[in-house]
């Protein structure tokens, strides 16, 4: 039996197990019997693991009888990039997607196996099975990863996907975040179908949602880091349509994980939270359509495929079906309770929801507008950074303000004189930092306001963490502080503050220069001594590169123009970065002067032979953006693993 046949049989087994599991759950629910969703989910997971094993074996052994391997691998491809080649193109990325989805479904159904006779669990398991079946069907139909061919050598991966090890972490985490939002969606549908909506279910789904949100958060940050290190433009976020596709469910997911707390404590926002769960999952499907249909031109997007109609149809089915159920059950779900004081904690959470959902709407309009414009007028138009940045900056400031106030406010009412005593210390610290910055000739009002609010938000988070430690010590257990309901959330808030300061300082005070230097010549740019020491040629089985030897403050950097073997024969720029906690110096090889004897680089005949044109960007505190992203992930993980506590 050929390996390709084994792979196809494994996909069919996974598909049939998902469908059979969904049908079994529905029948068991209607009969009042106990479901066995975890058994079917385990079979589906085992089958997809077999399919993944076949693909990985083919990639690692360079088996070019597989058309996918021939298109995305070569004998000279290193082991790491042979492994990551599975998600370097459309068909293989769906294998990873379904692997993570089936693993998540198996974990959730195993977690609820002792409650498998509860209607909500049974219907939710059926919904998850249908979602898994849909994505598996894409591979047994139009996106078959096990097609065979006759190639004797492969084309190799895309150049941008074999130049940085972050390709091993960014897509899996991003996919994990996307598929993770299947759980709250499935339980929302189940609650609407069965009519059993309770605050207990909402709180439990918050745990799964936070895990998905944390994975998506870290995945987005790692994607920004990968873009920064590989693309050679010195930035980390360009409001690219595919970047926006990942940001959209993150924004609505952020609103959801906060809003569910209010439902747990006050019984409010039932309808709203169900809508957010449905919308967030639907946006993950829409994001999948953006990246896998070929409708968007992006460095992050996959090539054109036939999956577009299927994905957009599934998106509308999920959205219309979910919101239709919500409209059907809506009157019965509403509560007579309301927000009593706009400055209470639940009132501030309402503002949080309005902010994030409103911002998501702005991003969605800006992302879809070029597609709609082209469909109507037949011409192309671009919605660029100014449109998104004009909303992102004030939204970020308001988010910091809400993070500063919400942890200090009380439930139900905002009593006069409560917040100021709790915020006083951090307010004075923030004011002191602002004064120091003003004395250091930092005069931009927006940055000063952001620093002050970041200080307040950090102070509010640290105050809550300190109270958790005090309470844990009083109970005689330091471990209790880690398991306190608010600890994970406050660690996440600290991560957001760190990330926000990294974004503000690096973007507001970055200096970008282009300088021409002869060999042995130096210049000072933004306080950094930059010297050009010469060229060197590097040849490996994977690539050939012309590197420029640059000395920055005593550190040698090697920006290059690299030509990878195989299909990626077009030279690509490879930046070099001298990074520290204080600043990044980002150097790119732009051009060479003379007759072009140095291969691969742009030739400038108007410059002296042997000279080089360097792009030099100095960005203060940029490393804290990546640190903040990892702290956010830690906070989400702490929230997920806590036990037996209420928010």
Coordinates of C-alpha atoms in Angstrom, one line a residue:
X1 CA 0.0 0.0 0.0
X2 CA 1.5 3.4 -1.0
X3 CA 2.0 6.1 1.5
X4 CA -0.3 8.5 -0.4
X5 CA -3.1 5.9 0.0
X6 CA -2.4 5.6 3.7
X7 CA -2.7 9.3 4.0
X8 CA -5.9 9.5 2.1
X9 CA -7.4 6.6 4.1
X10 CA -6.4 8.4 7.3
X11 CA -8.2 11.6 6.2
X12 CA -11.3 9.7 5.3
X13 CA -11.3 7.9 8.7
X14 CA -10.9 11.3 10.5
X15 CA -13.8 12.7 8.5
X16 CA -16.1 9.8 9.1
X17 CA -15.2 9.7 12.8
X18 CA -16.1 13.4 13.1
X19 CA -19.4 13.0 11.3
X20 CA -20.3 9.8 13.2
X21 CA -19.4 11.5 16.5
X22 CA -21.7 14.4 15.7
X23 CA -24.5 12.2 14.6
X24 CA -24.1 10.0 17.7
X25 CA -24.3 13.0 20.0
X26 CA -27.5 14.2 18.4
X27 CA -29.1 10.8 18.6
X28 CA -28.0 10.3 22.2
X29 CA -29.3 13.7 23.2
X30 CA -32.7 13.1 21.6
X31 CA -32.9 9.7 23.4
X32 CA -31.7 10.9 26.7
X33 CA -28.7 8.6 26.6
X34 CA -25.1 9.2 27.6
X35 CA -22.8 10.4 24.8
X36 CA -19.4 9.1 24.0
X37 CA -18.0 12.1 22.1
X38 CA -14.5 11.6 23.5
X39 CA -14.3 8.2 21.8
X40 CA -15.1 9.5 18.4
X41 CA -12.9 12.5 18.9
X42 CA -10.0 10.2 19.9
X43 CA -10.5 8.2 16.7
X44 CA -10.6 11.3 14.6
X45 CA -7.4 12.6 16.3
X46 CA -5.6 9.3 15.9
X47 CA -6.5 9.3 12.2
X48 CA -5.3 12.8 11.5
X49 CA -2.1 12.1 13.5
X50 CA -1.5 9.2 11.0
X51 CA -2.1 11.6 8.1
X52 CA 0.3 14.1 9.6
X53 CA 2.9 11.4 10.2
X54 CA 2.7 10.4 6.5
X55 CA 3.2 13.9 5.4
X56 CA 6.1 14.6 7.8
X57 CA 7.8 11.4 6.8
X58 CA 7.5 12.4 3.1
X59 CA 8.9 15.8 3.8
X60 CA 11.8 14.7 6.0
X61 CA 12.8 11.9 3.5
X62 CA 12.2 14.3 0.5
X63 CA 9.8 11.9 -1.1
X64 CA 9.0 13.8 -4.3
X65 CA 6.4 11.3 -5.4
X66 CA 4.1 13.6 -3.3
X67 CA 3.2 16.6 -5.4
X68 CA 3.0 18.7 -2.2
X69 CA 6.6 17.7 -1.2
X70 CA 7.9 18.5 -4.6
X71 CA 6.4 21.9 -4.5
X72 CA 7.5 22.8 -1.0
X73 CA 10.6 20.8 -0.3
X74 CA 14.0 19.9 -1.8
X75 CA 17.0 17.7 -1.0
X76 CA 18.9 20.7 0.3
X77 CA 16.1 21.9 2.6
X78 CA 17.3 21.8 6.3
X79 CA 15.4 19.5 8.7
X80 CA 13.7 22.3 10.6
X81 CA 12.3 23.8 7.4
X82 CA 11.4 20.4 6.0
X83 CA 9.2 19.9 9.1
X84 CA 7.7 23.4 8.9
X85 CA 7.1 22.8 5.2
X86 CA 3.9 21.1 6.2
X87 CA 2.3 24.5 6.8
X88 CA 4.2 26.3 4.1
X89 CA 1.4 26.0 1.6
X90 CA -2.4 25.5 1.5
X91 CA -2.9 21.8 1.7
X92 CA -0.3 21.1 4.4
X93 CA -1.5 24.0 6.5
X94 CA -5.0 22.4 6.6
X95 CA -3.4 19.3 8.0
X96 CA -1.9 21.3 10.9
X97 CA -5.3 23.1 11.3
X98 CA -7.3 19.9 11.6
X99 CA -4.6 18.3 13.8
X100 CA -5.0 21.2 16.3
X101 CA -8.7 21.2 16.0
X102 CA -9.1 17.5 16.6
X103 CA -6.7 17.6 19.5
X104 CA -8.7 20.5 21.1
X105 CA -12.0 18.7 20.5
X106 CA -10.6 15.5 22.1
X107 CA -9.3 17.4 25.1
X108 CA -12.6 19.2 25.7
X109 CA -14.8 16.1 25.3
X110 CA -12.4 14.2 27.5
X111 CA -12.7 17.0 30.1
X112 CA -16.5 16.7 30.1
X113 CA -16.7 12.9 29.8
X114 CA -18.3 12.6 33.2
X115 CA -20.9 15.1 32.2
X116 CA -21.5 13.6 28.8
X117 CA -25.3 13.1 29.6
X118 CA -25.9 16.9 29.9
X119 CA -27.7 18.3 26.9
X120 CA -25.4 21.3 26.5
X121 CA -22.3 19.1 26.4
X122 CA -23.8 16.7 24.0
X123 CA -25.0 19.3 21.5
X124 CA -21.7 21.3 21.8
X125 CA -19.8 18.1 21.0
X126 CA -21.9 17.6 18.0
X127 CA -21.2 21.1 16.8
X128 CA -17.5 20.7 17.2
X129 CA -17.7 17.4 15.3
X130 CA -19.4 19.2 12.4
X131 CA -16.7 21.9 12.3
X132 CA -13.9 19.3 12.3
X133 CA -15.7 17.4 9.5
X134 CA -16.0 20.5 7.4
X135 CA -12.2 21.3 7.5
X136 CA -11.3 17.7 7.0
X137 CA -13.6 17.5 4.0
X138 CA -11.6 20.3 2.4
X139 CA -8.6 17.9 2.3
X140 CA -10.5 14.9 1.0
X141 CA -11.9 17.1 -1.7
X142 CA -10.4 20.3 -3.3
X143 CA -7.2 20.5 -1.2
X144 CA -5.8 17.0 -1.2
X145 CA -2.3 17.0 0.3
X146 CA -1.6 13.5 -0.9
X147 CA -1.7 14.0 -4.7
X148 CA 1.2 12.2 -6.4
X149 CA 3.6 13.3 -9.2
X150 CA 6.8 12.3 -10.9
X151 CA 9.3 15.0 -9.9
X152 CA 12.9 13.9 -9.1
X153 CA 13.8 17.1 -7.3
X154 CA 11.7 19.6 -5.3
X155 CA 11.3 23.3 -5.8
X156 CA 12.1 24.1 -2.1
X157 CA 10.1 26.3 0.3
X158 CA 9.3 29.9 -0.3
X159 CA 12.3 32.0 0.6
X160 CA 10.5 33.9 3.4
X161 CA 9.6 30.5 5.0
X162 CA 13.1 29.2 5.3
X163 CA 15.0 32.1 6.7
X164 CA 13.8 32.3 10.3
X165 CA 13.0 29.7 12.9
X166 CA 9.9 31.6 14.1
X167 CA 8.1 29.9 11.2
X168 CA 8.0 26.9 13.5
X169 CA 6.1 28.7 16.2
X170 CA 4.0 31.6 14.6
X171 CA 1.6 29.5 12.4
X172 CA 0.9 26.8 15.0
X173 CA 0.1 29.3 17.7
X174 CA -2.0 31.4 15.3
X175 CA -3.9 28.3 14.2
X176 CA -4.4 27.2 17.8
X177 CA -5.9 30.5 18.6
X178 CA -8.3 30.3 15.7
X179 CA -9.5 26.7 16.3
X180 CA -9.7 27.4 20.0
X181 CA -12.6 29.7 19.5
X182 CA -14.6 26.7 18.2
X183 CA -15.3 25.8 21.8
X184 CA -17.2 28.9 23.0
X185 CA -19.0 28.9 19.6
X186 CA -20.1 25.3 20.0
X187 CA -21.3 25.8 23.6
X188 CA -23.1 29.0 22.6
X189 CA -25.0 27.1 19.9
X190 CA -25.7 24.3 22.3
X191 CA -27.1 26.7 24.9
X192 CA -29.3 28.3 22.3
X193 CA -30.5 24.9 20.9
X194 CA -31.3 23.4 24.3
X195 CA -32.4 26.7 26.0
X196 CA -30.1 26.0 28.9
X197 CA -28.2 29.2 29.4
X198 CA -26.5 29.6 32.8
X199 CA -23.7 31.7 34.2
X200 CA -21.8 28.4 35.1
X201 CA -21.5 27.6 31.4
X202 CA -20.4 31.1 30.6
X203 CA -17.6 31.0 33.2
X204 CA -16.4 27.6 32.0
X205 CA -16.2 28.8 28.4
X206 CA -14.2 31.8 29.5
X207 CA -11.4 29.4 30.5
X208 CA -11.3 27.8 27.1
X209 CA -11.7 31.2 25.4
X210 CA -8.7 32.6 27.4
X211 CA -6.6 29.7 26.3
X212 CA -7.5 30.4 22.6
X213 CA -7.1 34.1 23.1
X214 CA -3.6 33.7 24.7
X215 CA -2.4 31.4 21.9
X216 CA -3.7 33.9 19.3
X217 CA -2.1 36.8 21.1
X218 CA 1.3 35.2 21.3
X219 CA 0.9 34.0 17.7
X220 CA 0.2 37.6 16.5
X221 CA 3.2 39.0 18.4
X222 CA 5.5 36.2 17.0
X223 CA 4.1 37.0 13.5
X224 CA 5.0 40.6 14.0
X225 CA 8.5 39.6 15.2
X226 CA 8.9 37.3 12.2
X227 CA 7.9 40.2 9.8
X228 CA 10.3 42.5 11.6
X229 CA 13.2 40.1 11.2
X230 CA 12.6 38.8 7.7
X231 CA 10.9 41.3 5.5
X232 CA 13.6 44.0 5.7
X233 CA 11.3 47.0 6.2
X234 CA 12.1 47.7 9.8
X235 CA 8.5 47.6 10.9
X236 CA 6.4 45.0 12.7
X237 CA 2.8 45.8 11.7
X238 CA 1.7 47.1 8.3
X239 CA -2.2 46.7 8.5
X240 CA -1.8 44.1 5.8
X241 CA -5.2 42.4 5.1
X242 CA -4.0 39.1 6.4
X243 CA -2.7 40.7 9.5
X244 CA -6.1 42.2 10.0
X245 CA -7.7 38.8 9.5
X246 CA -5.9 37.6 12.7
X247 CA -6.6 40.8 14.5
X248 CA -10.4 40.8 14.0
X249 CA -11.2 37.7 16.2
X250 CA -8.6 38.8 18.7
X251 CA -10.5 42.1 19.2
X252 CA -13.9 40.5 19.6
X253 CA -12.4 37.7 21.6
X254 CA -10.9 40.3 24.0
X255 CA -14.3 41.8 24.4
X256 CA -15.8 38.3 25.1
X257 CA -13.3 37.2 27.8
X258 CA -14.0 40.5 29.7
X259 CA -17.7 40.5 29.2
X260 CA -18.2 37.0 30.5
X261 CA -16.9 38.1 33.9
X262 CA -19.8 40.4 34.2
X263 CA -22.3 37.6 33.3
X264 CA -20.7 35.5 36.0
X265 CA -20.8 38.1 38.7
X266 CA -24.0 40.0 37.9
X267 CA -26.0 37.8 35.4
X268 CA -25.8 40.5 32.8
X269 CA -24.9 40.4 29.0
X270 CA -26.2 36.9 28.3
X271 CA -27.4 37.7 24.8
X272 CA -24.4 39.9 24.1
X273 CA -21.9 37.2 25.2
X274 CA -23.5 34.5 23.1
X275 CA -23.4 36.9 20.1
X276 CA -19.7 37.6 20.8
X277 CA -18.9 33.9 20.9
X278 CA -20.7 33.4 17.5
X279 CA -19.1 36.4 15.9
X280 CA -15.6 35.6 17.1
X281 CA -15.7 32.1 15.6
X282 CA -17.2 33.4 12.4
X283 CA -14.4 35.9 12.1
X284 CA -11.8 33.1 12.3
X285 CA -13.6 31.4 9.4
X286 CA -13.6 34.7 7.5
X287 CA -9.9 35.1 8.2
X288 CA -9.3 31.6 6.8
X289 CA -11.2 32.7 3.7
X290 CA -8.9 35.7 3.4
X291 CA -5.7 33.7 3.6
X292 CA -6.7 30.6 1.6
X293 CA -9.0 31.9 -1.2
X294 CA -6.5 34.0 -3.1
X295 CA -8.8 37.1 -3.0
X296 CA -6.2 39.2 -1.2
X297 CA -2.7 40.2 -2.3
X298 CA -0.4 39.8 0.6
X299 CA 3.0 38.4 1.5
X300 CA 1.2 36.4 4.2
X301 CA -1.5 34.9 1.9
X302 CA -1.6 31.5 0.3
X303 CA -1.9 31.2 -3.5
X304 CA -5.2 31.2 -5.2
X305 CA -7.3 28.1 -4.6
X306 CA -10.8 26.8 -5.2
X307 CA -11.7 26.9 -1.4
X308 CA -13.1 30.4 -1.5
X309 CA -16.8 29.6 -2.1
X310 CA -16.7 26.8 0.4
X311 CA -15.1 28.9 3.1
X312 CA -17.3 32.0 2.6
X313 CA -20.4 29.7 2.5
X314 CA -19.4 28.2 5.8
X315 CA -18.8 31.6 7.2
X316 CA -22.3 32.8 6.3
X317 CA -23.8 29.5 7.6
X318 CA -22.1 29.9 11.0
X319 CA -23.0 33.6 11.3
X320 CA -26.5 33.4 10.0
X321 CA -27.3 30.2 11.9
X322 CA -25.9 31.4 15.2
X323 CA -27.5 34.8 15.1
X324 CA -30.8 33.2 13.9
X325 CA -30.8 31.0 17.0
X326 CA -30.0 34.0 19.1
X327 CA -32.9 35.9 17.7
X328 CA -35.2 32.9 18.3
X329 CA -34.1 32.6 21.9
X330 CA -33.3 36.2 22.6
X331 CA -36.4 37.3 24.5
X332 CA -36.2 34.3 26.9
X333 CA -32.5 35.0 27.6
X334 CA -32.8 38.7 28.6
X335 CA -32.5 39.6 32.2
X336 CA -34.3 42.5 33.9
X337 CA -31.0 43.5 35.6
X338 CA -28.9 46.3 34.1
X339 CA -25.9 48.4 34.7
X340 CA -26.7 50.7 37.6
X341 CA -23.7 53.0 37.4
X342 CA -21.7 53.8 34.3
X343 CA -18.5 54.1 36.4
X344 CA -19.0 50.8 38.2
X345 CA -16.8 47.9 37.1
X346 CA -19.5 46.4 34.9
X347 CA -20.1 49.9 33.4
X348 CA -16.4 50.1 32.5
X349 CA -16.6 46.6 31.0
X350 CA -19.4 47.8 28.8
X351 CA -17.1 50.6 27.6
X352 CA -14.4 48.0 27.0
X353 CA -16.8 46.0 24.8
X354 CA -17.9 49.1 22.8
X355 CA -14.2 50.0 22.3
X356 CA -13.0 46.6 21.0
X357 CA -16.1 45.7 19.0
X358 CA -16.1 49.2 17.5
X359 CA -12.4 49.0 16.6
X360 CA -13.0 45.5 15.1
X361 CA -15.8 47.1 12.9
X362 CA -13.4 49.7 11.7
X363 CA -10.7 47.1 10.8
X364 CA -13.3 44.9 9.1
X365 CA -14.6 47.8 6.9
X366 CA -11.1 48.9 6.0
X367 CA -10.2 45.3 5.1
X368 CA -13.3 44.5 3.0
X369 CA -13.6 47.9 1.3
X370 CA -11.0 47.3 -1.4
X371 CA -12.7 43.9 -2.3
X372 CA -16.2 45.5 -2.5
X373 CA -14.9 48.5 -4.4
X374 CA -13.2 46.2 -7.0
X375 CA -16.4 44.1 -7.3
X376 CA -18.5 47.1 -7.9
X377 CA -16.2 49.4 -10.0
X378 CA -13.8 46.9 -11.5
X379 CA -10.8 49.0 -10.3
X380 CA -8.5 48.6 -7.4
X381 CA -8.2 50.9 -4.3
X382 CA -6.0 50.6 -1.2
X383 CA -6.9 51.4 2.4
X384 CA -3.6 52.1 4.0
X385 CA -2.0 52.6 7.4
X386 CA -3.3 56.2 8.0
X387 CA -6.9 55.0 8.0
X388 CA -6.2 52.3 10.6
X389 CA -3.7 54.3 12.7
X390 CA -6.2 57.2 13.0
X391 CA -8.4 54.9 15.0
X392 CA -5.8 52.6 16.6
X393 CA -4.0 55.4 18.5
X394 CA -7.0 56.8 20.4
X395 CA -8.4 53.2 20.9
X396 CA -5.1 52.3 22.6
X397 CA -5.2 55.3 24.9
X398 CA -8.8 54.5 25.9
X399 CA -7.9 50.9 26.5
X400 CA -5.1 51.9 28.9
X401 CA -7.5 54.2 30.7
X402 CA -10.0 51.4 31.2
X403 CA -7.3 49.0 32.3
X404 CA -6.3 51.6 34.9
X405 CA -9.9 52.2 36.2
X406 CA -11.7 48.8 36.0
X407 CA -9.6 46.8 38.5
X408 CA -10.1 49.6 41.0
X409 CA -13.8 50.2 40.6
X410 CA -16.5 48.3 42.6
X411 CA -19.4 46.3 41.4
X412 CA -22.8 47.8 41.0
X413 CA -21.9 51.3 42.0
X414 CA -18.9 53.7 41.9
X415 CA -18.7 55.2 45.3
X416 CA -17.2 58.7 45.5
X417 CA -13.7 58.7 46.8
X418 CA -13.0 55.0 46.2
X419 CA -10.9 55.0 43.1
X420 CA -8.5 57.9 43.9
X421 CA -7.1 56.4 47.2
X422 CA -6.5 53.1 45.3
X423 CA -4.9 54.9 42.3
X424 CA -3.0 57.6 44.1
X425 CA 0.4 56.0 44.3
X426 CA 0.5 54.9 40.7
X427 CA -0.8 58.3 39.6
X428 CA 2.0 60.1 41.4
X429 CA 4.6 57.7 40.0
X430 CA 3.1 58.2 36.5
X431 CA 3.2 62.0 36.9
X432 CA 6.8 61.7 38.0
X433 CA 7.8 59.7 35.0
X434 CA 6.1 62.3 32.7
X435 CA 8.0 65.1 34.4
X436 CA 11.3 63.3 33.9
X437 CA 10.4 62.7 30.2
X438 CA 9.5 66.4 29.8
X439 CA 12.8 67.4 31.3
X440 CA 14.5 65.0 28.8
X441 CA 12.8 67.0 26.0
X442 CA 10.0 64.5 25.3
X443 CA 7.2 66.9 24.4
X444 CA 4.7 65.0 22.3
X445 CA 1.4 65.0 24.2
X446 CA 0.2 61.7 22.9
X447 CA 3.2 59.8 24.1
X448 CA 3.2 61.5 27.5
X449 CA -0.5 60.7 28.0
X450 CA 0.2 57.1 27.0
X451 CA 3.1 56.8 29.5
X452 CA 0.9 58.3 32.3
X453 CA -2.0 56.0 31.6
X454 CA 0.3 53.0 31.3
X455 CA 1.7 53.8 34.7
X456 CA -1.9 53.9 36.1
X457 CA -2.7 50.6 34.5
X458 CA 0.4 48.9 35.7
X459 CA -0.2 50.3 39.2
X460 CA -3.8 48.9 39.2
X461 CA -2.5 45.5 38.1
X462 CA 0.3 45.5 40.7
X463 CA -2.1 46.5 43.4
X464 CA -4.4 43.6 42.7
X465 CA -1.4 41.2 42.6
X466 CA -0.2 42.5 45.9
X467 CA -3.6 42.0 47.5
X468 CA -3.7 38.4 46.1
X469 CA -0.3 37.7 47.7
X470 CA -1.4 39.2 51.0
X471 CA -4.5 37.1 51.0
X472 CA -2.5 34.0 50.1
X473 CA 0.0 34.6 52.9
X474 CA -2.9 35.0 55.4
X475 CA -4.1 31.5 54.3
X476 CA -0.6 30.2 54.7
X477 CA -0.1 29.3 51.0
X478 CA 1.9 31.3 48.5
X479 CA 0.6 29.1 45.8
X480 CA -2.8 30.5 46.4
X481 CA -1.7 33.8 44.9
X482 CA -1.1 32.1 41.6
X483 CA -4.5 30.5 41.7
X484 CA -6.4 33.6 42.6
X485 CA -9.1 34.5 40.1
X486 CA -7.6 37.8 39.1
X487 CA -3.9 36.9 39.0
X488 CA -3.8 35.7 35.4
X489 CA -5.8 38.7 34.2
X490 CA -3.5 41.2 36.0
X491 CA -0.4 39.5 34.6
X492 CA -1.9 39.9 31.2
X493 CA -2.6 43.6 31.8
X494 CA 1.0 44.0 32.8
X495 CA 2.0 42.4 29.5
X496 CA -0.3 44.7 27.6
X497 CA 1.3 47.7 29.3
X498 CA 4.8 46.5 28.5
X499 CA 3.8 45.9 24.9
X500 CA 2.1 49.3 24.6
X501 CA 5.2 51.1 25.8
X502 CA 7.3 49.2 23.4
X503 CA 5.0 50.1 20.5
X504 CA 4.7 53.8 21.5
X505 CA 8.4 54.4 22.0
X506 CA 9.7 52.4 19.0
X507 CA 7.3 53.9 16.6
X508 CA 7.3 57.5 17.9
X509 CA 11.1 57.9 18.3
X510 CA 12.5 55.6 15.5
X511 CA 15.0 57.2 13.2
X512 CA 15.4 55.9 9.7
X513 CA 18.3 56.8 7.5
X514 CA 19.9 55.8 4.2
X515 CA 23.7 56.2 4.1
X516 CA 26.3 55.6 1.5
X517 CA 29.7 54.4 2.8
X518 CA 33.0 53.4 1.2
X519 CA 35.0 50.6 2.7
X520 CA 36.6 51.7 6.0
X521 CA 34.3 54.7 6.3
X522 CA 32.1 55.4 9.3
X523 CA 29.2 57.7 10.3
X524 CA 27.2 58.4 13.3
X525 CA 23.4 57.9 13.1
X526 CA 21.1 58.6 16.1
X527 CA 24.1 58.3 18.4
X528 CA 25.2 55.0 16.9
X529 CA 28.7 54.6 15.2
X530 CA 28.2 52.7 12.0
X531 CA 31.2 51.5 10.0
X532 CA 31.5 49.6 6.7
X533 CA 34.2 47.0 6.8
X534 CA 33.7 45.2 3.5
X535 CA 31.9 42.4 1.7
X536 CA 31.9 38.7 2.1
X537 CA 30.4 35.9 0.0
X538 CA 28.7 33.0 1.7
X539 CA 27.8 29.8 -0.1
X540 CA 25.8 26.8 1.3
X541 CA 23.7 24.1 -0.2
X542 CA 20.7 26.1 0.8
X543 CA 21.6 29.6 -0.4
X544 CA 24.2 32.0 -1.6
X545 CA 24.5 35.4 0.0
X546 CA 26.4 38.6 -0.5
X547 CA 26.9 40.0 3.0
X548 CA 28.0 43.5 4.0
X549 CA 30.2 43.5 7.1
X550 CA 29.0 46.4 9.3
X551 CA 30.3 47.3 12.7
X552 CA 27.7 49.0 15.0
X553 CA 29.0 50.1 18.3
X554 CA 31.5 47.3 18.4
X555 CA 29.1 44.6 17.2
X556 CA 29.5 43.1 13.7
X557 CA 26.3 42.8 11.7
X558 CA 25.9 41.1 8.3
X559 CA 23.0 42.4 6.3
X560 CA 22.8 40.6 3.0
X561 CA 21.1 39.9 -0.3
X562 CA 20.4 36.2 -0.3
X563 CA 19.4 33.9 -3.1
X564 CA 17.9 30.6 -2.0
X565 CA 18.2 27.5 -4.0
X566 CA 15.2 26.0 -5.9
X567 CA 12.2 28.0 -6.9
X568 CA 13.1 30.8 -4.6
X569 CA 15.8 32.1 -7.0
X570 CA 14.8 35.7 -6.7
X571 CA 17.3 37.6 -4.4
X572 CA 15.8 38.7 -1.2
X573 CA 17.1 41.2 1.3
X574 CA 18.1 39.8 4.7
X575 CA 18.3 42.4 7.4
X576 CA 20.7 42.3 10.4
X577 CA 19.7 43.5 13.8
X578 CA 21.7 44.5 16.9
X579 CA 19.1 44.2 19.6
X580 CA 19.1 45.1 23.3
X581 CA 16.6 46.0 26.0
X582 CA 17.4 49.7 25.3
X583 CA 17.3 49.9 21.5
X584 CA 17.4 48.0 18.2
X585 CA 19.7 48.9 15.3
X586 CA 18.3 47.5 12.1
X587 CA 20.5 47.4 9.1
X588 CA 19.6 46.5 5.5
X589 CA 21.8 46.2 2.4
X590 CA 20.1 48.5 -0.2
X591 CA 22.5 48.8 -3.1
X592 CA 26.2 48.6 -4.2
X593 CA 28.1 51.1 -6.3
X594 CA 30.1 50.5 -9.4
X595 CA 29.8 47.8 -12.1
X596 CA 27.8 45.3 -10.2
X597 CA 30.5 42.8 -9.6
X598 CA 28.9 41.9 -6.2
X599 CA 26.1 39.5 -7.2
X600 CA 22.5 39.8 -6.1
X601 CA 22.4 43.4 -5.0
X602 CA 20.9 46.4 -6.7
X603 CA 23.6 48.3 -8.7
X604 CA 24.0 52.0 -8.5
X605 CA 26.2 53.2 -11.3
X606 CA 26.1 56.8 -9.9
X607 CA 28.1 55.7 -6.8
X608 CA 31.8 54.9 -6.5
X609 CA 32.8 51.3 -7.1
X610 CA 33.0 49.3 -3.8
X611 CA 30.7 51.6 -1.9
X612 CA 27.5 50.4 -0.3
X613 CA 24.1 51.9 0.5
X614 CA 22.8 50.9 3.9
X615 CA 19.4 51.4 5.4
X616 CA 19.8 52.1 9.2
X617 CA 16.9 52.2 11.6
X618 CA 17.3 52.9 15.3
X619 CA 14.3 52.0 17.4
X620 CA 14.3 52.5 21.2
X621 CA 12.8 49.9 23.5
X622 CA 11.4 47.7 20.7
X623 CA 12.5 44.5 22.5
X624 CA 9.9 45.2 25.1
X625 CA 7.1 44.7 22.6
X626 CA 8.2 41.0 22.3
X627 CA 8.6 40.7 26.0
X628 CA 5.1 42.1 26.6
X629 CA 3.6 39.6 24.2
X630 CA 5.2 36.7 26.1
X631 CA 3.9 38.1 29.4
X632 CA 0.4 38.3 27.9
X633 CA 0.7 34.6 27.0
X634 CA 1.8 33.8 30.6
X635 CA -1.1 35.6 32.0
X636 CA -3.6 33.7 29.7
X637 CA -2.0 30.4 30.8
X638 CA -2.3 31.3 34.5
X639 CA -6.0 32.1 33.9
X640 CA -6.6 28.8 32.2
X641 CA -4.9 26.5 34.8
X642 CA -6.5 28.0 37.9
X643 CA -9.0 25.9 39.7
X644 CA -12.0 26.4 42.0
X645 CA -12.1 30.2 41.9
X646 CA -14.6 32.8 40.8
X647 CA -13.7 36.0 39.0

